[in-house]
Amino acid sequence: MVHIRGCPSDAKVFSGQIKYFTCETCCLLRLQTFGLANILFSLDSKLSEAADEVQKHLWEKLEPDVVFSGLKVDHSSVPVHHPTLTETEVFAEEEDEMDKFFHVTEDNNPYTYKNPKPIRFNDLLATMMGVSFLAVIGPPGSGKTTLSKRLARSGKFFTILIRFMDLGYNFALTLKQLLIDFPFKDLDSTIRNNAFKWMLKNQHKCVIVMDGYDQSVWSLNNQKPPDVSYDTPLSVQQLVANLCCKNFFRKSLLIFTSRPHSILSIPVYFRPKSTVVVGDLPTNAVKEIFFAFAGVNAENLWNVIGTNAPQLLELCHNPLLLQLIVFAGLHGNGGNHSQTITKVFEIILRKLKKSGHGQGMELNKLVKPLGSMAYDGMLRLTVVFTDDDLAREGLTDVNVQDYVINIARCPRLFEGDKATFYFIHQLLQEIFAAYYICLFMPIENFNQTIHQLVNDRHWYMVRRFICGLLLRDGQKKGKSTKLFEELVKLFQKGVPSHLITDILIDLQECSSDIQNSFAKFLPSEFDLKYIPISSSAAHGLAQMLPKLDKPVIKLSLWSCNLNTNSLELICNAISKMKYKIEFLNLSGNKFEDEKITSLSRCFTKLRKLRMWGCGISKNELEVFCRQLEKTNTSLEFLDLSGNDVGDDSVTVLTRCLKKVNTIGLWRCQVSENGKKSLQEELKKNEYLPSTIRGLWRTSVNQNRLSIR
């Protein structure tokens, strides 16, 4: 920057070359600069207006939060609650060697969730903008798509929302066509051009949400993104790969939503830098939403389900399943017969009604052809169907049209347009596929397929429905026998940690006799470390633990995001076990007074208890010690390390030393004065210093415990 000598206005220009100007030249330069600024301002304004128009258009196209069409409830009367969100690093690991960049790694435990940390919905975008690529994962019906819509409507950033199921392009296209032209084709071309230019200039303000990677008809395997410009036409896989590795929109946030198993199929080089797990609805929100959907029958329905099928109330922590369970309860004899999620879907399918013109087929005549089509779609990894798919099953669009049109708020089966259609939720496709497998698939094909159905994560919801259809009556014959044997083989060879929770939920679809038969094959060690435990998984674990006819060596629930309800279920189950648990690890779960109270119910069934880093306060420690004092048993080892016990709380522990052989207090923020006070308490009560570990450098007791 230099001063223009002799100019009365003491004007300044940005130039290293200009040194002297007359006042006339200076004024001319100022006028030109002012004119250029006006032009640039006008251009920026047009770009900004275009971006606003695109964003407004997106908001207008977004439907409200999904409410199952069979529920006669006003959208505005349903309270808005977000499921729990937990930030993890599950997909953060990358391989170092370049030759492994384009190849799916085989990890012994790919579902290990690392360093889980709660995150609020309102903070999600702002917190994650620096991450660049984020995966939002969760089980079916957990609210991933609803979450995507809410993020797009938040207005905090310029957001593009695209569904993977719509990206079946088999021709080359540009990034502008992918993000702007095709999704907003009804907008003027000038607006689309200017909006894309605004995105390029304001990348740090842009969020690109791509919903449902598990519903994509293509994969990112063997994609090596070329170094090209934004205007270069590429295949849709290459465009998305460039977005993943930040060749395009480097400063923007890219979000994939998906079921977990599909994200794991992405080559390591493209993996998200961070992951947010969509978990359960909070317990208080479940009842509030349930009552909003159930209306005047809410109180009675809640009590009936709680008495006859409490496992369904745990499934109500899933937003979609909550709606389906309420619908089935209202239309299926008040909830008396819908005791499994499979039966819930059966009630829903029975209530699907034809529209007024009545030209289609009865649904029971469509189960076989639609089931075959659904199964074929699962094999082809697609959720989108066409008239050709119907034709292969001997159907036409007329046969199914009654179930595409939504009349008088009755539930419908499909959504879509004249060219393509899809089941209103992937779960419906999966239960139709299960019907085909159980009722119509030839036994020879079933025997050849069942291993894949049981072991492959792609089929895990189909497997759940198959369990509900074949193993709910306790009979083992034909396909039921083969399914039972395949599940037993899975248990005998050792169920991977990431499959245990899924299998526990599957067993809730089976009869008590089947559950008792499976109990003998359950492992003696349950290592669920870092795997978020949903309420339904906690209920499944609680159902099976009392059925075990052998001691459990280890139950590790380290950093499993246990809520108060889940911990209460598990502790009640432990209290009913025949044998003691050698080692229970609850580290990394935050404990409040309610959780501490629940824990006291299972003290008599524990030998060693670890509660490392549970955020236990002085008040909670006092509650814990008071309850431990009342028990008629003792613990061999109690590890309270990593809790900020401090000097004021450490002496509280002396109240329960009669009930504990050894206590671990590493990293508990105890000062030298606190240690001296504790030593005096130990001496006064005639306890050995070795009773406490982690406060002194030398240990008197050489007999160290083996804690895993």
XYZ file of C-alpha atoms in Angstrom:
708
model
C 0.000 0.000 0.000
C 1.435 3.457 -0.971
C 0.320 7.036 -0.543
C -0.404 9.097 -3.710
C 1.780 12.123 -3.346
C 0.101 15.483 -3.763
C -3.431 14.185 -3.523
C -5.406 16.311 -1.039
C -7.493 13.317 -0.035
C -4.349 11.388 0.898
C -5.722 8.450 -1.089
C -4.076 5.049 -0.972
C -3.795 2.363 -3.661
C -2.599 -1.229 -3.476
C 0.349 -1.311 -5.897
C 4.069 -1.761 -5.626
C 4.642 0.017 -8.944
C 2.751 3.311 -8.668
C 4.646 6.107 -6.955
C 3.457 9.522 -8.246
C 0.072 10.663 -9.494
C -1.451 14.035 -10.070
C -4.666 14.750 -8.258
C -6.593 14.374 -11.537
C -5.135 10.921 -12.130
C -5.825 9.981 -8.552
C -9.451 10.988 -8.795
C -9.830 9.049 -12.041
C -8.294 5.981 -10.405
C -10.607 6.346 -7.452
C -13.626 6.553 -9.725
C -12.508 3.432 -11.614
C -11.879 1.596 -8.364
C -15.270 2.637 -7.040
C -16.926 1.435 -10.242
C -15.148 -1.910 -10.075
C -16.175 -2.317 -6.442
C -19.788 -1.663 -7.404
C -19.586 -4.274 -10.150
C -18.046 -6.830 -7.796
C -20.623 -6.045 -5.114
C -23.431 -6.451 -7.632
C -22.002 -9.777 -8.802
C -21.608 -11.065 -5.228
C -25.146 -9.967 -4.508
C -26.484 -11.935 -7.499
C -24.546 -15.022 -6.449
C -25.791 -14.725 -2.891
C -29.387 -14.261 -4.043
C -29.089 -17.347 -6.224
C -27.755 -19.391 -3.307
C -30.644 -18.160 -1.163
C -33.083 -19.194 -3.885
C -31.630 -22.708 -4.062
C -31.706 -23.037 -0.294
C -35.295 -21.805 -0.151
C -36.249 -24.271 -2.883
C -34.667 -27.136 -0.947
C -36.579 -26.218 2.211
C -39.856 -26.133 0.275
C -39.223 -29.623 -1.115
C -38.348 -31.131 2.259
C -41.232 -33.001 3.813
C -41.920 -32.599 7.546
C -40.523 -35.187 9.911
C -41.846 -38.544 8.754
C -45.028 -39.698 10.463
C -46.334 -43.122 9.477
C -49.371 -42.408 7.330
C -51.627 -44.785 9.258
C -51.361 -42.706 12.430
C -54.105 -40.118 12.591
C -52.094 -37.407 14.249
C -51.332 -33.826 13.373
C -47.637 -33.331 12.592
C -47.571 -30.106 14.579
C -48.751 -31.882 17.737
C -45.807 -34.308 17.792
C -43.021 -33.039 20.084
C -39.611 -32.649 18.472
C -36.901 -34.714 20.133
C -33.503 -35.700 18.817
C -31.973 -39.142 19.364
C -28.749 -39.297 21.321
C -25.695 -38.504 19.204
C -22.214 -39.768 20.026
C -19.035 -38.691 18.268
C -16.573 -41.531 17.734
C -13.468 -42.365 15.703
C -14.668 -45.728 14.415
C -13.581 -45.132 10.814
C -10.644 -42.817 11.431
C -7.836 -45.372 10.988
C -5.967 -45.247 7.674
C -3.394 -47.582 6.198
C 0.024 -46.141 5.479
C 0.935 -48.001 2.307
C -0.318 -46.454 -0.920
C -0.988 -49.855 -2.496
C -3.599 -50.502 0.217
C -5.507 -47.262 -0.349
C -7.990 -48.828 -2.720
C -8.790 -51.984 -0.902
C -11.210 -52.848 1.912
C -9.345 -53.875 5.039
C -10.292 -56.910 7.090
C -10.351 -55.852 10.728
C -10.885 -58.427 13.455
C -13.335 -56.085 15.138
C -14.419 -53.395 12.666
C -17.192 -52.151 14.936
C -14.923 -51.005 17.739
C -16.081 -47.499 18.664
C -13.267 -45.363 20.033
C -13.403 -42.486 22.475
C -17.179 -41.924 22.382
C -18.248 -38.380 23.238
C -21.832 -37.042 23.419
C -22.683 -34.228 21.026
C -25.806 -32.041 20.873
C -27.794 -31.802 17.646
C -27.669 -28.005 17.707
C -23.874 -28.122 17.872
C -23.378 -30.816 15.257
C -22.643 -28.726 12.160
C -20.605 -26.015 13.861
C -18.541 -28.588 15.757
C -17.873 -30.755 12.710
C -17.076 -28.125 10.044
C -13.366 -28.648 10.643
C -13.675 -32.421 10.233
C -14.338 -32.140 6.460
C -15.896 -35.625 6.087
C -18.336 -37.078 8.608
C -20.293 -40.339 8.735
C -23.639 -40.366 10.542
C -24.488 -44.010 11.189
C -27.250 -45.841 12.992
C -29.585 -48.830 12.814
C -32.654 -48.799 10.544
C -35.376 -46.471 11.752
C -33.078 -44.578 14.138
C -33.805 -41.278 12.394
C -30.815 -40.738 10.084
C -32.928 -39.353 7.234
C -34.960 -37.195 9.614
C -31.701 -35.922 11.087
C -30.498 -35.054 7.567
C -33.635 -33.041 6.891
C -33.347 -31.224 10.192
C -29.738 -30.324 9.417
C -30.788 -29.017 5.990
C -33.548 -26.923 7.577
C -31.355 -25.540 10.352
C -30.275 -22.540 8.261
C -26.867 -22.325 9.954
C -25.013 -23.181 6.742
C -25.787 -23.490 3.047
C -26.861 -27.120 2.806
C -27.353 -29.470 -0.132
C -29.263 -32.699 0.620
C -29.075 -35.580 -1.860
C -30.298 -39.179 -1.588
C -27.927 -41.907 -2.743
C -30.879 -43.879 -4.115
C -31.347 -41.078 -6.679
C -27.739 -41.277 -7.921
C -28.096 -44.176 -10.334
C -26.660 -42.194 -13.266
C -24.950 -44.376 -15.868
C -23.372 -41.489 -17.784
C -20.679 -38.898 -17.116
C -21.734 -35.652 -15.472
C -20.142 -32.625 -13.851
C -20.142 -31.811 -10.155
C -22.476 -28.882 -10.820
C -24.959 -31.230 -12.451
C -24.713 -33.643 -9.524
C -25.188 -31.034 -6.777
C -27.281 -28.307 -8.410
C -28.612 -28.927 -11.925
C -30.334 -32.291 -11.445
C -31.655 -31.789 -7.878
C -32.953 -28.289 -8.737
C -33.795 -28.721 -12.430
C -36.994 -26.685 -12.095
C -34.988 -23.548 -11.227
C -33.744 -21.134 -13.898
C -30.324 -22.051 -15.335
C -28.905 -18.629 -14.411
C -29.881 -19.153 -10.776
C -28.283 -22.606 -10.788
C -25.076 -21.285 -12.375
C -24.792 -18.415 -9.897
C -25.572 -20.655 -6.923
C -22.745 -23.022 -7.861
C -20.369 -20.086 -8.287
C -21.371 -18.894 -4.806
C -20.613 -22.362 -3.406
C -17.141 -22.310 -4.971
C -16.411 -18.908 -3.426
C -17.890 -19.789 -0.017
C -16.864 -23.384 0.525
C -16.403 -22.854 4.265
C -20.121 -22.092 4.520
C -21.310 -25.199 2.649
C -22.518 -28.561 3.946
C -23.173 -31.421 1.496
C -25.379 -34.127 3.031
C -25.643 -37.407 1.117
C -28.306 -39.610 2.690
C -28.407 -43.416 2.713
C -25.082 -44.722 1.400
C -26.367 -48.215 2.210
C -29.004 -47.660 -0.510
C -26.487 -46.790 -3.224
C -26.500 -49.074 -6.284
C -22.738 -48.604 -6.745
C -19.681 -48.611 -4.487
C -16.468 -46.634 -4.100
C -14.261 -49.707 -4.491
C -11.437 -49.416 -7.042
C -12.017 -45.705 -7.536
C -8.872 -43.597 -7.960
C -10.024 -39.967 -8.286
C -8.298 -38.163 -11.180
C -6.886 -34.691 -10.613
C -9.360 -32.752 -12.750
C -11.253 -29.470 -12.713
C -14.751 -28.929 -11.405
C -16.064 -28.795 -14.988
C -14.783 -32.231 -16.033
C -17.548 -34.802 -16.611
C -16.977 -37.943 -14.527
C -18.923 -40.984 -13.411
C -20.989 -40.473 -10.280
C -18.614 -42.798 -8.365
C -15.614 -40.664 -9.318
C -17.390 -37.433 -8.411
C -18.312 -38.770 -4.979
C -14.790 -40.173 -4.512
C -13.349 -36.715 -5.256
C -15.691 -35.228 -2.654
C -14.623 -37.857 -0.098
C -10.899 -37.235 -0.492
C -11.491 -33.445 -0.690
C -10.288 -32.885 -4.247
C -13.559 -30.964 -4.556
C -14.896 -28.527 -1.937
C -11.890 -28.892 0.328
C -13.230 -26.477 2.972
C -16.803 -27.793 3.012
C -18.313 -30.424 5.292
C -19.361 -33.655 3.588
C -21.788 -35.913 5.486
C -22.719 -39.489 4.619
C -25.613 -41.135 6.458
C -25.726 -44.913 6.414
C -26.161 -48.149 8.250
C -22.738 -49.040 9.714
C -21.911 -52.060 7.560
C -22.039 -50.039 4.322
C -19.568 -47.417 5.531
C -17.179 -50.261 6.334
C -17.226 -51.245 2.661
C -15.649 -47.897 1.703
C -11.917 -48.198 0.955
C -9.799 -46.908 3.795
C -8.449 -43.973 1.783
C -11.983 -42.553 1.443
C -13.151 -43.243 4.980
C -14.804 -40.439 6.986
C -12.494 -38.564 9.335
C -14.999 -38.828 12.169
C -18.266 -40.589 12.921
C -21.457 -39.710 14.777
C -23.558 -42.643 15.978
C -27.321 -42.053 16.068
C -28.541 -43.779 19.212
C -31.756 -44.109 21.187
C -34.361 -41.485 21.844
C -33.999 -40.298 25.451
C -36.258 -42.231 27.829
C -38.375 -39.174 28.721
C -38.889 -38.434 25.015
C -40.113 -41.964 24.257
C -43.187 -41.723 26.475
C -43.977 -38.181 25.365
C -43.905 -39.106 21.659
C -45.740 -42.396 22.304
C -48.617 -40.540 23.981
C -48.763 -37.987 21.166
C -49.178 -40.774 18.583
C -51.534 -42.975 20.600
C -53.926 -40.179 21.604
C -56.803 -41.069 23.945
C -55.714 -44.720 24.052
C -52.163 -43.890 25.090
C -52.306 -44.709 28.807
C -54.008 -48.076 28.334
C -51.780 -49.067 25.385
C -48.606 -48.117 27.258
C -49.616 -50.249 30.243
C -50.704 -53.249 28.129
C -47.436 -53.310 26.166
C -45.425 -52.788 29.349
C -47.121 -55.808 30.922
C -47.317 -58.202 27.966
C -44.347 -57.187 25.817
C -41.891 -54.951 27.717
C -39.255 -55.593 25.042
C -41.386 -53.554 22.631
C -41.185 -50.548 24.931
C -37.393 -50.824 24.698
C -37.693 -50.890 20.897
C -39.709 -47.661 21.168
C -36.401 -45.855 21.695
C -36.122 -46.197 17.907
C -38.289 -43.426 16.316
C -39.659 -45.490 13.424
C -40.289 -48.610 15.476
C -42.081 -46.468 18.067
C -44.579 -45.351 15.424
C -45.046 -48.869 14.071
C -45.537 -50.334 17.551
C -48.172 -47.698 18.369
C -49.946 -48.366 15.066
C -49.899 -52.135 15.632
C -51.157 -51.646 19.180
C -54.044 -49.464 18.045
C -55.037 -51.872 15.252
C -54.056 -55.243 16.716
C -56.257 -55.961 19.736
C -54.785 -53.264 21.953
C -51.219 -54.558 21.896
C -52.034 -58.000 23.321
C -50.706 -59.931 20.324
C -47.831 -57.769 19.047
C -45.077 -59.143 21.273
C -42.239 -59.100 18.718
C -41.276 -56.656 16.003
C -42.028 -59.374 13.427
C -45.623 -59.569 14.687
C -45.823 -55.782 14.635
C -45.022 -55.806 10.925
C -47.531 -58.595 10.301
C -50.279 -56.458 11.824
C -49.203 -53.479 9.704
C -49.250 -55.537 6.501
C -52.729 -56.868 7.329
C -53.963 -53.293 7.712
C -52.686 -52.153 4.322
C -55.812 -51.237 2.387
C -56.600 -50.947 -1.266
C -57.675 -47.603 -2.673
C -61.164 -46.750 -3.861
C -60.858 -47.823 -7.489
C -60.081 -51.431 -6.456
C -58.265 -52.470 -9.636
C -55.239 -53.972 -7.901
C -54.655 -57.375 -6.329
C -55.251 -58.442 -2.749
C -52.097 -58.074 -0.682
C -51.968 -61.757 0.292
C -51.680 -62.618 -3.411
C -48.790 -60.166 -3.757
C -46.672 -61.498 -0.893
C -44.887 -64.121 -3.011
C -44.086 -61.993 -6.112
C -43.273 -58.876 -4.064
C -41.205 -60.981 -1.676
C -39.253 -62.421 -4.584
C -38.724 -58.909 -5.981
C -37.637 -57.620 -2.563
C -35.199 -60.530 -2.138
C -33.772 -59.942 -5.621
C -33.320 -56.263 -4.747
C -31.404 -57.258 -1.613
C -29.130 -59.438 -3.750
C -28.568 -56.562 -6.199
C -28.062 -54.066 -3.329
C -30.881 -51.837 -4.554
C -34.021 -50.364 -3.021
C -35.334 -48.865 -6.275
C -37.606 -50.908 -8.560
C -39.130 -50.430 -12.018
C -41.897 -51.895 -14.145
C -39.336 -54.376 -15.483
C -38.839 -55.715 -11.942
C -42.593 -56.226 -11.642
C -42.711 -57.901 -15.043
C -40.078 -60.444 -13.971
C -42.483 -61.491 -11.190
C -45.476 -61.663 -13.526
C -46.935 -58.371 -12.256
C -47.856 -55.022 -13.796
C -48.150 -51.563 -12.340
C -51.928 -52.068 -12.240
C -51.503 -55.033 -9.870
C -49.767 -52.901 -7.229
C -51.116 -49.425 -7.955
C -53.542 -49.535 -5.022
C -50.606 -49.793 -2.647
C -48.762 -46.841 -4.188
C -51.602 -44.358 -3.806
C -52.258 -43.010 -0.338
C -56.000 -42.689 0.249
C -57.667 -41.357 3.397
C -54.437 -41.507 5.393
C -54.302 -45.306 5.167
C -50.856 -46.887 5.266
C -49.308 -47.435 1.863
C -46.628 -49.825 0.710
C -44.714 -47.865 -1.921
C -43.599 -44.381 -2.837
C -42.216 -43.151 -6.131
C -43.244 -41.925 -9.562
C -44.304 -43.489 -12.844
C -40.782 -44.630 -13.727
C -39.541 -46.014 -10.421
C -40.881 -46.886 -6.989
C -39.585 -48.122 -3.649
C -40.945 -49.442 -0.363
C -41.857 -46.628 2.033
C -39.035 -47.858 4.259
C -36.255 -50.342 3.636
C -37.535 -52.389 6.595
C -40.644 -53.255 4.563
C -38.481 -54.511 1.716
C -36.537 -56.596 4.239
C -39.604 -58.224 5.800
C -41.021 -59.037 2.347
C -37.659 -60.639 1.504
C -37.907 -62.608 4.773
C -41.421 -63.789 3.869
C -40.161 -65.046 0.536
C -37.202 -66.852 2.140
C -39.338 -68.498 4.835
C -42.512 -69.315 2.903
C -41.616 -69.660 -0.765
C -37.892 -70.226 -1.300
C -37.180 -73.866 -2.229
C -35.548 -75.737 0.629
C -32.482 -76.552 -1.503
C -31.882 -72.848 -2.163
C -32.546 -72.049 1.481
C -29.922 -74.545 2.643
C -27.380 -73.016 0.274
C -28.207 -69.429 1.297
C -28.715 -69.619 5.051
C -25.010 -69.305 5.935
C -24.827 -65.939 4.160
C -28.122 -64.795 5.668
C -26.877 -65.513 9.196
C -23.314 -64.225 8.872
C -23.437 -61.298 6.414
C -24.207 -57.901 7.973
C -26.060 -56.844 4.827
C -28.822 -59.307 5.768
C -28.997 -58.664 9.501
C -32.522 -57.177 9.507
C -33.726 -59.942 7.185
C -32.157 -62.433 9.626
C -34.096 -60.829 12.468
C -37.398 -61.236 10.647
C -36.494 -64.814 9.650
C -35.920 -65.597 13.327
C -39.309 -64.095 14.100
C -41.024 -66.139 11.386
C -39.283 -69.496 11.850
C -38.320 -69.646 15.528
C -41.164 -67.925 17.351
C -43.188 -71.090 18.037
C -40.378 -73.168 19.512
C -40.578 -75.735 16.719
C -37.467 -76.963 14.953
C -38.333 -78.608 11.659
C -37.453 -78.001 8.021
C -36.117 -74.468 7.551
C -36.417 -73.803 11.286
C -33.989 -76.630 12.021
C -31.478 -75.392 9.461
C -31.665 -71.813 10.788
C -31.219 -73.015 14.366
C -28.203 -75.139 13.391
C -26.574 -72.244 11.515
C -27.010 -69.918 14.476
C -25.514 -72.560 16.755
C -22.490 -72.841 14.439
C -22.045 -69.082 14.686
C -22.016 -69.306 18.481
C -19.746 -72.336 18.574
C -17.039 -70.768 16.446
C -17.197 -67.612 18.564
C -19.500 -64.706 17.852
C -17.521 -61.527 16.979
C -18.063 -58.701 19.460
C -19.818 -56.513 16.913
C -22.381 -59.274 16.224
C -23.276 -60.123 19.819
C -25.690 -57.219 20.330
C -27.412 -57.944 16.999
C -27.883 -61.612 17.891
C -29.202 -60.715 21.344
C -31.886 -58.560 19.715
C -32.658 -61.335 17.199
C -33.255 -63.779 20.056
C -36.064 -61.557 21.339
C -37.995 -62.576 18.203
C -37.722 -66.252 19.231
C -39.731 -68.304 21.696
C -38.540 -68.900 25.267
C -37.708 -72.523 24.396
C -35.413 -71.377 21.581
C -33.779 -68.806 23.860
C -33.132 -71.489 26.490
C -31.593 -73.724 23.839
C -29.293 -70.938 22.683
C -28.220 -70.026 26.210
C -25.872 -73.012 26.453
C -23.942 -71.700 23.425
C -23.503 -68.154 24.722
C -19.874 -67.217 25.447
C -18.466 -67.037 28.959
C -16.851 -63.703 28.051
C -18.806 -60.735 26.673
C -16.404 -58.062 25.450
C -18.654 -55.244 24.209
C -16.085 -52.507 24.765
C -16.884 -49.247 22.900
C -20.017 -50.701 21.247
C -23.012 -48.440 22.038
C -25.672 -50.524 23.782
C -29.189 -49.579 22.720
C -32.131 -50.104 25.028
C -33.265 -53.102 22.963
C -29.749 -54.615 23.092
C -29.702 -54.100 26.868
C -33.060 -55.857 27.103
C -31.747 -58.730 24.973
C -28.683 -59.096 27.202
C -30.892 -58.920 30.290
C -33.114 -61.703 28.927
C -30.231 -64.091 28.313
C -27.937 -63.591 31.336
C -30.258 -65.354 33.842
C -30.543 -68.294 31.427
C -26.793 -69.024 31.564
C -25.914 -72.256 33.309
C -22.224 -71.381 33.745
C -20.150 -68.589 35.329
C -19.337 -65.498 33.277
C -15.617 -64.752 33.324
C -15.964 -61.225 32.010
C -18.706 -58.809 31.039
C -17.103 -55.683 29.609
C -19.443 -52.762 28.951
C -16.651 -50.207 28.753
C -17.819 -46.924 27.134
C -21.094 -48.402 25.877
C -23.153 -45.238 26.488
C -25.344 -47.013 29.009
C -28.315 -44.916 30.044
C -30.071 -45.319 33.389
C -32.762 -47.609 31.977
C -30.258 -49.902 30.212
C -28.068 -50.231 33.291
C -31.098 -51.032 35.450
C -32.136 -53.809 33.048
C -28.652 -55.338 33.036
C -28.143 -55.078 36.818
C -31.515 -56.689 37.519
C -30.568 -59.529 35.187
C -27.164 -59.999 36.855
C -28.891 -60.248 40.234
C -30.916 -63.223 38.904
C -27.928 -65.150 37.509
C -27.124 -68.604 38.868
C -23.403 -67.893 39.140
C -21.260 -64.868 39.878
C -19.580 -62.678 37.281
C -15.835 -62.807 37.792
C -15.239 -59.336 36.354
C -17.723 -56.596 35.425
C -16.241 -53.583 33.643
C -18.436 -50.467 33.518
C -15.641 -47.983 32.844
C -16.328 -44.975 30.643
C -20.066 -44.822 31.378
C -21.109 -41.673 33.221
C -22.821 -42.414 36.532
C -25.482 -40.410 38.285
C -27.312 -41.230 41.539
C -29.900 -43.334 39.690
C -27.249 -45.487 38.048
C -25.390 -45.961 41.321
C -28.648 -47.153 42.904
C -29.221 -49.643 40.074
C -25.715 -51.012 40.491
C -26.343 -51.990 44.121
C -28.814 -54.664 43.002
C -26.081 -56.884 41.595
C -23.284 -56.506 44.201
C -23.859 -60.037 45.485
C -23.156 -61.480 42.013
C -19.815 -59.737 41.411
C -16.230 -60.587 42.305
C -14.361 -57.725 40.629
C -15.804 -54.388 39.516
C -14.064 -51.731 37.467
C -15.551 -48.222 37.141
C -12.657 -46.313 35.628
C -13.464 -42.762 34.474
C -17.182 -42.785 35.289
C -17.353 -39.196 36.541
C -18.271 -40.319 40.057
C -18.710 -37.341 42.373
C -18.413 -37.185 46.162
C -22.184 -37.546 46.627
C -22.350 -40.520 44.276
C -19.372 -42.116 46.011
C -21.139 -41.782 49.351
C -24.272 -43.413 47.919
C -22.166 -46.215 46.462
C -20.306 -46.887 49.736
C -23.513 -46.738 51.792
C -25.147 -49.348 49.546
C -22.060 -51.559 49.505
C -22.003 -51.526 53.310
C -25.511 -53.004 53.362
C -24.678 -56.012 51.194
C -23.982 -59.458 52.618
C -21.048 -60.089 50.291
C -17.623 -58.616 49.514
C -15.770 -57.649 46.355
C -12.286 -58.945 45.669
C -11.378 -55.809 43.749
C -13.017 -52.422 43.190
C -11.339 -50.076 40.700
C -12.435 -46.435 40.973
C -9.433 -45.017 39.119
C -9.837 -42.014 36.868
C -12.638 -40.503 38.965
C -12.022 -37.119 40.557
C -12.385 -38.438 44.084
C -10.162 -35.744 45.638
C -9.167 -35.254 49.254
C -12.694 -34.615 50.554
C -14.029 -37.911 49.256
C -11.200 -40.373 49.692
C -11.876 -41.056 53.374
C -15.478 -41.948 52.521
C -14.087 -45.169 51.084
C -13.032 -46.396 54.519
C -16.725 -46.972 55.270
C -16.852 -49.876 52.804
C -13.383 -51.379 53.254
C -14.885 -54.324 55.121
C -16.691 -55.162 51.898
C -13.706 -54.800 49.534
C -10.369 -56.598 49.625
C -8.548 -54.125 47.350
C -9.469 -50.707 45.949
C -7.786 -49.065 42.947
C -7.415 -45.261 43.091
C -5.012 -44.370 40.282
C -5.371 -40.797 38.953
C -8.017 -39.767 41.457
C -6.638 -36.265 42.190
C -5.632 -37.088 45.769
C -2.963 -34.780 47.205
C -0.235 -35.712 49.691
C -2.401 -34.379 52.530
C -5.257 -36.564 51.341
C -2.991 -39.594 51.285
C -1.861 -38.905 54.838
C -5.473 -38.605 56.002
C -6.299 -41.898 54.343
C -3.285 -43.611 55.915
C -4.449 -42.446 59.334
C -7.918 -43.840 58.660
C -6.441 -47.157 57.557
C -4.269 -47.347 60.675
C -7.164 -46.399 62.938
C -9.325 -49.177 61.498
C -6.430 -51.649 61.337
C -6.425 -52.020 57.548
C -3.254 -52.802 55.609
C -1.950 -50.060 53.279
C -2.078 -52.623 50.463
C -5.860 -52.423 50.653
C -5.552 -49.217 48.617
C -3.623 -49.212 45.355
C -2.620 -46.356 43.108
C -1.837 -43.736 45.786
C 1.615 -44.931 46.838
C 4.564 -45.733 44.625
C 5.491 -48.952 46.407
C 2.998 -51.704 47.016
C 3.213 -53.745 50.187
C 1.105 -56.539 48.716
C 3.046 -58.479 46.093
C 0.107 -60.683 45.150
C -1.206 -58.602 42.267
C -4.682 -59.283 40.942
C -5.112 -60.137 37.293
C -7.723 -57.733 35.941
C -8.562 -57.885 32.249
